[in-house]
Amino acid sequence: MSDESPSTLRPGQTFTHHGKKYKILKQIWFGPFSEVMIVKEINGNERYAMKIEKTNDPQR
């Protein structure tokens, strides 16, 4: 298994989901089918775990 993350999202990047902006703080896990990031809501102090599932994996 490679040490590289399967996602194009990286710590420090921001994104919008359902009208709220979030910042990626760090990656805490990744595997062959998904990865998990810790994200923080920009306009608040809430932190969440965000799972990103790969959709282009031929094994799925």
mmCIF file of the N, C-alpha and C atoms, coordinates in Angstrom:
data_MODEL
# 
_entry.id   MODEL 
# 
loop_
_atom_site.group_PDB 
_atom_site.id 
_atom_site.type_symbol 
_atom_site.label_atom_id 
_atom_site.label_alt_id 
_atom_site.label_comp_id 
_atom_site.label_asym_id 
_atom_site.label_entity_id 
_atom_site.label_seq_id 
_atom_site.pdbx_PDB_ins_code 
_atom_site.Cartn_x 
_atom_site.Cartn_y 
_atom_site.Cartn_z 
_atom_site.occupancy 
_atom_site.B_iso_or_equiv 
_atom_site.pdbx_formal_charge 
_atom_site.auth_seq_id 
_atom_site.auth_comp_id 
_atom_site.auth_asym_id 
_atom_site.auth_atom_id 
_atom_site.pdbx_PDB_model_num 
ATOM 1   N N  . MET A 1 1  ? 0.843   -1.179 0.000  1.00 0.00 ? 1  MET A N  1 
ATOM 2   C CA . MET A 1 1  ? 0.000   0.000  0.000  1.00 0.00 ? 1  MET A CA 1 
ATOM 3   C C  . MET A 1 1  ? 0.884   1.237  0.000  1.00 0.00 ? 1  MET A C  1 
ATOM 4   N N  . SER A 1 2  ? 0.512   2.202  -0.774 1.00 0.00 ? 2  SER A N  1 
ATOM 5   C CA . SER A 1 2  ? 1.252   3.451  -0.874 1.00 0.00 ? 2  SER A CA 1 
ATOM 6   C C  . SER A 1 2  ? 0.998   4.317  0.355  1.00 0.00 ? 2  SER A C  1 
ATOM 7   N N  . ASP A 1 3  ? 1.946   5.201  0.666  1.00 0.00 ? 3  ASP A N  1 
ATOM 8   C CA . ASP A 1 3  ? 1.772   6.149  1.766  1.00 0.00 ? 3  ASP A CA 1 
ATOM 9   C C  . ASP A 1 3  ? 1.044   7.403  1.328  1.00 0.00 ? 3  ASP A C  1 
ATOM 10  N N  . GLU A 1 4  ? 0.634   7.477  0.077  1.00 0.00 ? 4  GLU A N  1 
ATOM 11  C CA . GLU A 1 4  ? -0.040  8.667  -0.419 1.00 0.00 ? 4  GLU A CA 1 
ATOM 12  C C  . GLU A 1 4  ? -1.537  8.579  -0.200 1.00 0.00 ? 4  GLU A C  1 
ATOM 13  N N  . SER A 1 5  ? -2.135  9.715  0.081  1.00 0.00 ? 5  SER A N  1 
ATOM 14  C CA . SER A 1 5  ? -3.573  9.816  0.273  1.00 0.00 ? 5  SER A CA 1 
ATOM 15  C C  . SER A 1 5  ? -4.292  9.660  -1.064 1.00 0.00 ? 5  SER A C  1 
ATOM 16  N N  . PRO A 1 6  ? -5.439  8.958  -1.092 1.00 0.00 ? 6  PRO A N  1 
ATOM 17  C CA . PRO A 1 6  ? -6.168  8.797  -2.343 1.00 0.00 ? 6  PRO A CA 1 
ATOM 18  C C  . PRO A 1 6  ? -6.955  10.033 -2.765 1.00 0.00 ? 6  PRO A C  1 
ATOM 19  N N  . SER A 1 7  ? -7.170  10.972 -1.870 1.00 0.00 ? 7  SER A N  1 
ATOM 20  C CA . SER A 1 7  ? -7.987  12.147 -2.165 1.00 0.00 ? 7  SER A CA 1 
ATOM 21  C C  . SER A 1 7  ? -7.134  13.300 -2.679 1.00 0.00 ? 7  SER A C  1 
ATOM 22  N N  . THR A 1 8  ? -7.788  14.239 -3.352 1.00 0.00 ? 8  THR A N  1 
ATOM 23  C CA . THR A 1 8  ? -7.095  15.460 -3.763 1.00 0.00 ? 8  THR A CA 1 
ATOM 24  C C  . THR A 1 8  ? -7.209  16.540 -2.695 1.00 0.00 ? 8  THR A C  1 
ATOM 25  N N  . LEU A 1 9  ? -8.021  16.319 -1.660 1.00 0.00 ? 9  LEU A N  1 
ATOM 26  C CA . LEU A 1 9  ? -8.140  17.275 -0.559 1.00 0.00 ? 9  LEU A CA 1 
ATOM 27  C C  . LEU A 1 9  ? -6.949  17.120 0.383  1.00 0.00 ? 9  LEU A C  1 
ATOM 28  N N  . ARG A 1 10 ? -6.424  18.236 0.838  1.00 0.00 ? 10 ARG A N  1 
ATOM 29  C CA . ARG A 1 10 ? -5.249  18.239 1.701  1.00 0.00 ? 10 ARG A CA 1 
ATOM 30  C C  . ARG A 1 10 ? -5.483  19.149 2.908  1.00 0.00 ? 10 ARG A C  1 
ATOM 31  N N  . PRO A 1 11 ? -4.777  18.895 4.025  1.00 0.00 ? 11 PRO A N  1 
ATOM 32  C CA . PRO A 1 11 ? -4.881  19.789 5.181  1.00 0.00 ? 11 PRO A CA 1 
ATOM 33  C C  . PRO A 1 11 ? -4.595  21.238 4.786  1.00 0.00 ? 11 PRO A C  1 
ATOM 34  N N  . GLY A 1 12 ? -5.401  22.135 5.337  1.00 0.00 ? 12 GLY A N  1 
ATOM 35  C CA . GLY A 1 12 ? -5.288  23.556 5.031  1.00 0.00 ? 12 GLY A CA 1 
ATOM 36  C C  . GLY A 1 12 ? -6.288  24.030 3.990  1.00 0.00 ? 12 GLY A C  1 
ATOM 37  N N  . GLN A 1 13 ? -6.793  23.113 3.173  1.00 0.00 ? 13 GLN A N  1 
ATOM 38  C CA . GLN A 1 13 ? -7.776  23.491 2.157  1.00 0.00 ? 13 GLN A CA 1 
ATOM 39  C C  . GLN A 1 13 ? -9.139  23.711 2.801  1.00 0.00 ? 13 GLN A C  1 
ATOM 40  N N  . THR A 1 14 ? -9.963  24.530 2.150  1.00 0.00 ? 14 THR A N  1 
ATOM 41  C CA . THR A 1 14 ? -11.331 24.751 2.600  1.00 0.00 ? 14 THR A CA 1 
ATOM 42  C C  . THR A 1 14 ? -12.297 24.241 1.542  1.00 0.00 ? 14 THR A C  1 
ATOM 43  N N  . PHE A 1 15 ? -13.507 23.927 1.984  1.00 0.00 ? 15 PHE A N  1 
ATOM 44  C CA . PHE A 1 15 ? -14.554 23.473 1.077  1.00 0.00 ? 15 PHE A CA 1 
ATOM 45  C C  . PHE A 1 15 ? -15.900 23.854 1.666  1.00 0.00 ? 15 PHE A C  1 
ATOM 46  N N  . THR A 1 16 ? -16.928 23.857 0.837  1.00 0.00 ? 16 THR A N  1 
ATOM 47  C CA . THR A 1 16 ? -18.289 24.169 1.264  1.00 0.00 ? 16 THR A CA 1 
ATOM 48  C C  . THR A 1 16 ? -19.145 22.923 1.137  1.00 0.00 ? 16 THR A C  1 
ATOM 49  N N  . HIS A 1 17 ? -19.958 22.670 2.167  1.00 0.00 ? 17 HIS A N  1 
ATOM 50  C CA . HIS A 1 17 ? -20.874 21.528 2.164  1.00 0.00 ? 17 HIS A CA 1 
ATOM 51  C C  . HIS A 1 17 ? -22.187 21.984 2.785  1.00 0.00 ? 17 HIS A C  1 
ATOM 52  N N  . HIS A 1 18 ? -23.270 21.870 2.043  1.00 0.00 ? 18 HIS A N  1 
ATOM 53  C CA . HIS A 1 18 ? -24.601 22.303 2.502  1.00 0.00 ? 18 HIS A CA 1 
ATOM 54  C C  . HIS A 1 18 ? -24.583 23.743 3.011  1.00 0.00 ? 18 HIS A C  1 
ATOM 55  N N  . GLY A 1 19 ? -23.868 24.616 2.303  1.00 0.00 ? 19 GLY A N  1 
ATOM 56  C CA . GLY A 1 19 ? -23.852 26.034 2.627  1.00 0.00 ? 19 GLY A CA 1 
ATOM 57  C C  . GLY A 1 19 ? -22.917 26.446 3.749  1.00 0.00 ? 19 GLY A C  1 
ATOM 58  N N  . LYS A 1 20 ? -22.200 25.514 4.351  1.00 0.00 ? 20 LYS A N  1 
ATOM 59  C CA . LYS A 1 20 ? -21.261 25.844 5.422  1.00 0.00 ? 20 LYS A CA 1 
ATOM 60  C C  . LYS A 1 20 ? -19.841 25.605 4.930  1.00 0.00 ? 20 LYS A C  1 
ATOM 61  N N  . LYS A 1 21 ? -18.914 26.484 5.371  1.00 0.00 ? 21 LYS A N  1 
ATOM 62  C CA . LYS A 1 21 ? -17.511 26.345 4.980  1.00 0.00 ? 21 LYS A CA 1 
ATOM 63  C C  . LYS A 1 21 ? -16.742 25.595 6.061  1.00 0.00 ? 21 LYS A C  1 
ATOM 64  N N  . TYR A 1 22 ? -15.860 24.714 5.618  1.00 0.00 ? 22 TYR A N  1 
ATOM 65  C CA . TYR A 1 22 ? -15.037 23.907 6.509  1.00 0.00 ? 22 TYR A CA 1 
ATOM 66  C C  . TYR A 1 22 ? -13.580 23.985 6.081  1.00 0.00 ? 22 TYR A C  1 
ATOM 67  N N  . LYS A 1 23 ? -12.690 23.789 7.042  1.00 0.00 ? 23 LYS A N  1 
ATOM 68  C CA . LYS A 1 23 ? -11.256 23.721 6.763  1.00 0.00 ? 23 LYS A CA 1 
ATOM 69  C C  . LYS A 1 23 ? -10.756 22.343 7.175  1.00 0.00 ? 23 LYS A C  1 
ATOM 70  N N  . ILE A 1 24 ? -9.951  21.728 6.322  1.00 0.00 ? 24 ILE A N  1 
ATOM 71  C CA . ILE A 1 24 ? -9.377  20.423 6.643  1.00 0.00 ? 24 ILE A CA 1 
ATOM 72  C C  . ILE A 1 24 ? -8.186  20.642 7.565  1.00 0.00 ? 24 ILE A C  1 
ATOM 73  N N  . LEU A 1 25 ? -8.232  20.026 8.751  1.00 0.00 ? 25 LEU A N  1 
ATOM 74  C CA . LEU A 1 25 ? -7.149  20.176 9.718  1.00 0.00 ? 25 LEU A CA 1 
ATOM 75  C C  . LEU A 1 25 ? -6.082  19.103 9.533  1.00 0.00 ? 25 LEU A C  1 
ATOM 76  N N  . LYS A 1 26 ? -6.505  17.844 9.431  1.00 0.00 ? 26 LYS A N  1 
ATOM 77  C CA . LYS A 1 26 ? -5.534  16.776 9.215  1.00 0.00 ? 26 LYS A CA 1 
ATOM 78  C C  . LYS A 1 26 ? -6.224  15.497 8.772  1.00 0.00 ? 26 LYS A C  1 
ATOM 79  N N  . GLN A 1 27 ? -5.442  14.642 8.150  1.00 0.00 ? 27 GLN A N  1 
ATOM 80  C CA . GLN A 1 27 ? -5.919  13.318 7.757  1.00 0.00 ? 27 GLN A CA 1 
ATOM 81  C C  . GLN A 1 27 ? -5.606  12.373 8.915  1.00 0.00 ? 27 GLN A C  1 
ATOM 82  N N  . ILE A 1 28 ? -6.588  11.560 9.326  1.00 0.00 ? 28 ILE A N  1 
ATOM 83  C CA . ILE A 1 28 ? -6.333  10.636 10.432 1.00 0.00 ? 28 ILE A CA 1 
ATOM 84  C C  . ILE A 1 28 ? -6.316  9.174  9.998  1.00 0.00 ? 28 ILE A C  1 
ATOM 85  N N  . TRP A 1 29 ? -6.778  8.886  8.778  1.00 0.00 ? 29 TRP A N  1 
ATOM 86  C CA . TRP A 1 29 ? -6.752  7.506  8.299  1.00 0.00 ? 29 TRP A CA 1 
ATOM 87  C C  . TRP A 1 29 ? -7.007  7.480  6.807  1.00 0.00 ? 29 TRP A C  1 
ATOM 88  N N  . PHE A 1 30 ? -6.401  6.495  6.113  1.00 0.00 ? 30 PHE A N  1 
ATOM 89  C CA . PHE A 1 30 ? -6.779  6.225  4.731  1.00 0.00 ? 30 PHE A CA 1 
ATOM 90  C C  . PHE A 1 30 ? -6.514  4.771  4.418  1.00 0.00 ? 30 PHE A C  1 
ATOM 91  N N  . GLY A 1 31 ? -7.309  4.262  3.511  1.00 0.00 ? 31 GLY A N  1 
ATOM 92  C CA . GLY A 1 31 ? -7.195  2.876  3.088  1.00 0.00 ? 31 GLY A CA 1 
ATOM 93  C C  . GLY A 1 31 ? -7.552  2.757  1.621  1.00 0.00 ? 31 GLY A C  1 
ATOM 94  N N  . PRO A 1 32 ? -7.765  1.536  1.147  1.00 0.00 ? 32 PRO A N  1 
ATOM 95  C CA . PRO A 1 32 ? -8.005  1.332  -0.282 1.00 0.00 ? 32 PRO A CA 1 
ATOM 96  C C  . PRO A 1 32 ? -9.345  1.878  -0.774 1.00 0.00 ? 32 PRO A C  1 
ATOM 97  N N  . PHE A 1 33 ? -10.315 2.074  0.114  1.00 0.00 ? 33 PHE A N  1 
ATOM 98  C CA . PHE A 1 33 ? -11.650 2.496  -0.315 1.00 0.00 ? 33 PHE A CA 1 
ATOM 99  C C  . PHE A 1 33 ? -12.062 3.876  0.179  1.00 0.00 ? 33 PHE A C  1 
ATOM 100 N N  . SER A 1 34 ? -11.381 4.408  1.203  1.00 0.00 ? 34 SER A N  1 
ATOM 101 C CA . SER A 1 34 ? -11.789 5.698  1.763  1.00 0.00 ? 34 SER A CA 1 
ATOM 102 C C  . SER A 1 34 ? -10.670 6.296  2.604  1.00 0.00 ? 34 SER A C  1 
ATOM 103 N N  . GLU A 1 35 ? -10.934 7.512  3.091  1.00 0.00 ? 35 GLU A N  1 
ATOM 104 C CA . GLU A 1 35 ? -10.033 8.167  4.029  1.00 0.00 ? 35 GLU A CA 1 
ATOM 105 C C  . GLU A 1 35 ? -10.868 9.003  4.997  1.00 0.00 ? 35 GLU A C  1 
ATOM 106 N N  . VAL A 1 36 ? -10.278 9.371  6.131  1.00 0.00 ? 36 VAL A N  1 
ATOM 107 C CA . VAL A 1 36 ? -10.978 10.153 7.146  1.00 0.00 ? 36 VAL A CA 1 
ATOM 108 C C  . VAL A 1 36 ? -10.128 11.372 7.486  1.00 0.00 ? 36 VAL A C  1 
ATOM 109 N N  . MET A 1 37 ? -10.785 12.527 7.478  1.00 0.00 ? 37 MET A N  1 
ATOM 110 C CA . MET A 1 37 ? -10.137 13.804 7.787  1.00 0.00 ? 37 MET A CA 1 
ATOM 111 C C  . MET A 1 37 ? -10.817 14.437 8.999  1.00 0.00 ? 37 MET A C  1 
ATOM 112 N N  . ILE A 1 38 ? -10.052 15.192 9.777  1.00 0.00 ? 38 ILE A N  1 
ATOM 113 C CA . ILE A 1 38 ? -10.629 16.048 10.810 1.00 0.00 ? 38 ILE A CA 1 
ATOM 114 C C  . ILE A 1 38 ? -10.840 17.412 10.162 1.00 0.00 ? 38 ILE A C  1 
ATOM 115 N N  . VAL A 1 39 ? -12.072 17.925 10.243 1.00 0.00 ? 39 VAL A N  1 
ATOM 116 C CA . VAL A 1 39 ? -12.403 19.221 9.655  1.00 0.00 ? 39 VAL A CA 1 
ATOM 117 C C  . VAL A 1 39 ? -12.998 20.127 10.725 1.00 0.00 ? 39 VAL A C  1 
ATOM 118 N N  . LYS A 1 40 ? -12.882 21.432 10.516 1.00 0.00 ? 40 LYS A N  1 
ATOM 119 C CA . LYS A 1 40 ? -13.425 22.421 11.450 1.00 0.00 ? 40 LYS A CA 1 
ATOM 120 C C  . LYS A 1 40 ? -14.315 23.374 10.681 1.00 0.00 ? 40 LYS A C  1 
ATOM 121 N N  . GLU A 1 41 ? -15.481 23.646 11.242 1.00 0.00 ? 41 GLU A N  1 
ATOM 122 C CA . GLU A 1 41 ? -16.371 24.629 10.636 1.00 0.00 ? 41 GLU A CA 1 
ATOM 123 C C  . GLU A 1 41 ? -15.725 26.008 10.764 1.00 0.00 ? 41 GLU A C  1 
ATOM 124 N N  . ILE A 1 42 ? -15.647 26.745 9.656  1.00 0.00 ? 42 ILE A N  1 
ATOM 125 C CA . ILE A 1 42 ? -14.960 28.041 9.628  1.00 0.00 ? 42 ILE A CA 1 
ATOM 126 C C  . ILE A 1 42 ? -15.608 29.047 10.582 1.00 0.00 ? 42 ILE A C  1 
ATOM 127 N N  . ASN A 1 43 ? -16.935 29.114 10.619 1.00 0.00 ? 43 ASN A N  1 
ATOM 128 C CA . ASN A 1 43 ? -17.639 30.109 11.438 1.00 0.00 ? 43 ASN A CA 1 
ATOM 129 C C  . ASN A 1 43 ? -18.012 29.585 12.813 1.00 0.00 ? 43 ASN A C  1 
ATOM 130 N N  . GLY A 1 44 ? -17.318 28.597 13.302 1.00 0.00 ? 44 GLY A N  1 
ATOM 131 C CA . GLY A 1 44 ? -17.603 28.042 14.614 1.00 0.00 ? 44 GLY A CA 1 
ATOM 132 C C  . GLY A 1 44 ? -16.399 27.271 15.119 1.00 0.00 ? 44 GLY A C  1 
ATOM 133 N N  . ASN A 1 45 ? -16.557 26.654 16.263 1.00 0.00 ? 45 ASN A N  1 
ATOM 134 C CA . ASN A 1 45 ? -15.458 25.882 16.842 1.00 0.00 ? 45 ASN A CA 1 
ATOM 135 C C  . ASN A 1 45 ? -15.683 24.382 16.756 1.00 0.00 ? 45 ASN A C  1 
ATOM 136 N N  . GLU A 1 46 ? -16.747 23.970 16.096 1.00 0.00 ? 46 GLU A N  1 
ATOM 137 C CA . GLU A 1 46 ? -17.046 22.545 16.009 1.00 0.00 ? 46 GLU A CA 1 
ATOM 138 C C  . GLU A 1 46 ? -16.063 21.830 15.089 1.00 0.00 ? 46 GLU A C  1 
ATOM 139 N N  . ARG A 1 47 ? -15.617 20.672 15.532 1.00 0.00 ? 47 ARG A N  1 
ATOM 140 C CA . ARG A 1 47 ? -14.756 19.817 14.713 1.00 0.00 ? 47 ARG A CA 1 
ATOM 141 C C  . ARG A 1 47 ? -15.501 18.525 14.428 1.00 0.00 ? 47 ARG A C  1 
ATOM 142 N N  . TYR A 1 48 ? -15.264 17.991 13.247 1.00 0.00 ? 48 TYR A N  1 
ATOM 143 C CA . TYR A 1 48 ? -15.946 16.778 12.810 1.00 0.00 ? 48 TYR A CA 1 
ATOM 144 C C  . TYR A 1 48 ? -14.959 15.844 12.127 1.00 0.00 ? 48 TYR A C  1 
ATOM 145 N N  . ALA A 1 49 ? -15.287 14.566 12.111 1.00 0.00 ? 49 ALA A N  1 
ATOM 146 C CA . ALA A 1 49 ? -14.567 13.602 11.281 1.00 0.00 ? 49 ALA A CA 1 
ATOM 147 C C  . ALA A 1 49 ? -15.344 13.495 9.971  1.00 0.00 ? 49 ALA A C  1 
ATOM 148 N N  . MET A 1 50 ? -14.634 13.571 8.852  1.00 0.00 ? 50 MET A N  1 
ATOM 149 C CA . MET A 1 50 ? -15.269 13.496 7.540  1.00 0.00 ? 50 MET A CA 1 
ATOM 150 C C  . MET A 1 50 ? -14.680 12.309 6.785  1.00 0.00 ? 50 MET A C  1 
ATOM 151 N N  . LYS A 1 51 ? -15.549 11.404 6.369  1.00 0.00 ? 51 LYS A N  1 
ATOM 152 C CA . LYS A 1 51 ? -15.115 10.248 5.589  1.00 0.00 ? 51 LYS A CA 1 
ATOM 153 C C  . LYS A 1 51 ? -15.307 10.551 4.105  1.00 0.00 ? 51 LYS A C  1 
ATOM 154 N N  . ILE A 1 52 ? -14.270 10.290 3.319  1.00 0.00 ? 52 ILE A N  1 
ATOM 155 C CA . ILE A 1 52 ? -14.321 10.486 1.873  1.00 0.00 ? 52 ILE A CA 1 
ATOM 156 C C  . ILE A 1 52 ? -14.172 9.116  1.228  1.00 0.00 ? 52 ILE A C  1 
ATOM 157 N N  . GLU A 1 53 ? -15.204 8.679  0.517  1.00 0.00 ? 53 GLU A N  1 
ATOM 158 C CA . GLU A 1 53 ? -15.157 7.380  -0.144 1.00 0.00 ? 53 GLU A CA 1 
ATOM 159 C C  . GLU A 1 53 ? -14.695 7.538  -1.580 1.00 0.00 ? 53 GLU A C  1 
ATOM 160 N N  . LYS A 1 54 ? -13.795 6.650  -1.996 1.00 0.00 ? 54 LYS A N  1 
ATOM 161 C CA . LYS A 1 54 ? -13.347 6.649  -3.386 1.00 0.00 ? 54 LYS A CA 1 
ATOM 162 C C  . LYS A 1 54 ? -14.476 6.115  -4.255 1.00 0.00 ? 54 LYS A C  1 
ATOM 163 N N  . THR A 1 55 ? -14.675 6.718  -5.407 1.00 0.00 ? 55 THR A N  1 
ATOM 164 C CA . THR A 1 55 ? -15.737 6.259  -6.308 1.00 0.00 ? 55 THR A CA 1 
ATOM 165 C C  . THR A 1 55 ? -15.193 5.680  -7.598 1.00 0.00 ? 55 THR A C  1 
ATOM 166 N N  . ASN A 1 56 ? -13.910 5.875  -7.870 1.00 0.00 ? 56 ASN A N  1 
ATOM 167 C CA . ASN A 1 56 ? -13.350 5.399  -9.130 1.00 0.00 ? 56 ASN A CA 1 
ATOM 168 C C  . ASN A 1 56 ? -12.467 4.166  -8.962 1.00 0.00 ? 56 ASN A C  1 
ATOM 169 N N  . ASP A 1 57 ? -12.626 3.442  -7.861 1.00 0.00 ? 57 ASP A N  1 
ATOM 170 C CA . ASP A 1 57 ? -11.818 2.255  -7.604 1.00 0.00 ? 57 ASP A CA 1 
ATOM 171 C C  . ASP A 1 57 ? -12.431 1.050  -8.309 1.00 0.00 ? 57 ASP A C  1 
ATOM 172 N N  . PRO A 1 58 ? -11.701 0.377  -9.191 1.00 0.00 ? 58 PRO A N  1 
ATOM 173 C CA . PRO A 1 58 ? -12.257 -0.773 -9.910 1.00 0.00 ? 58 PRO A CA 1 
ATOM 174 C C  . PRO A 1 58 ? -12.593 -1.955 -9.003 1.00 0.00 ? 58 PRO A C  1 
ATOM 175 N N  . GLN A 1 59 ? -12.063 -1.987 -7.771 1.00 0.00 ? 59 GLN A N  1 
ATOM 176 C CA . GLN A 1 59 ? -12.366 -3.080 -6.849 1.00 0.00 ? 59 GLN A CA 1 
ATOM 177 C C  . GLN A 1 59 ? -13.759 -2.952 -6.255 1.00 0.00 ? 59 GLN A C  1 
ATOM 178 N N  . ARG A 1 60 ? -14.373 -1.788 -6.356 1.00 0.00 ? 60 ARG A N  1 
ATOM 179 C CA . ARG A 1 60 ? -15.683 -1.564 -5.737 1.00 0.00 ? 60 ARG A CA 1 
ATOM 180 C C  . ARG A 1 60 ? -16.738 -2.143 -6.577 1.00 0.00 ? 60 ARG A C  1 
# 
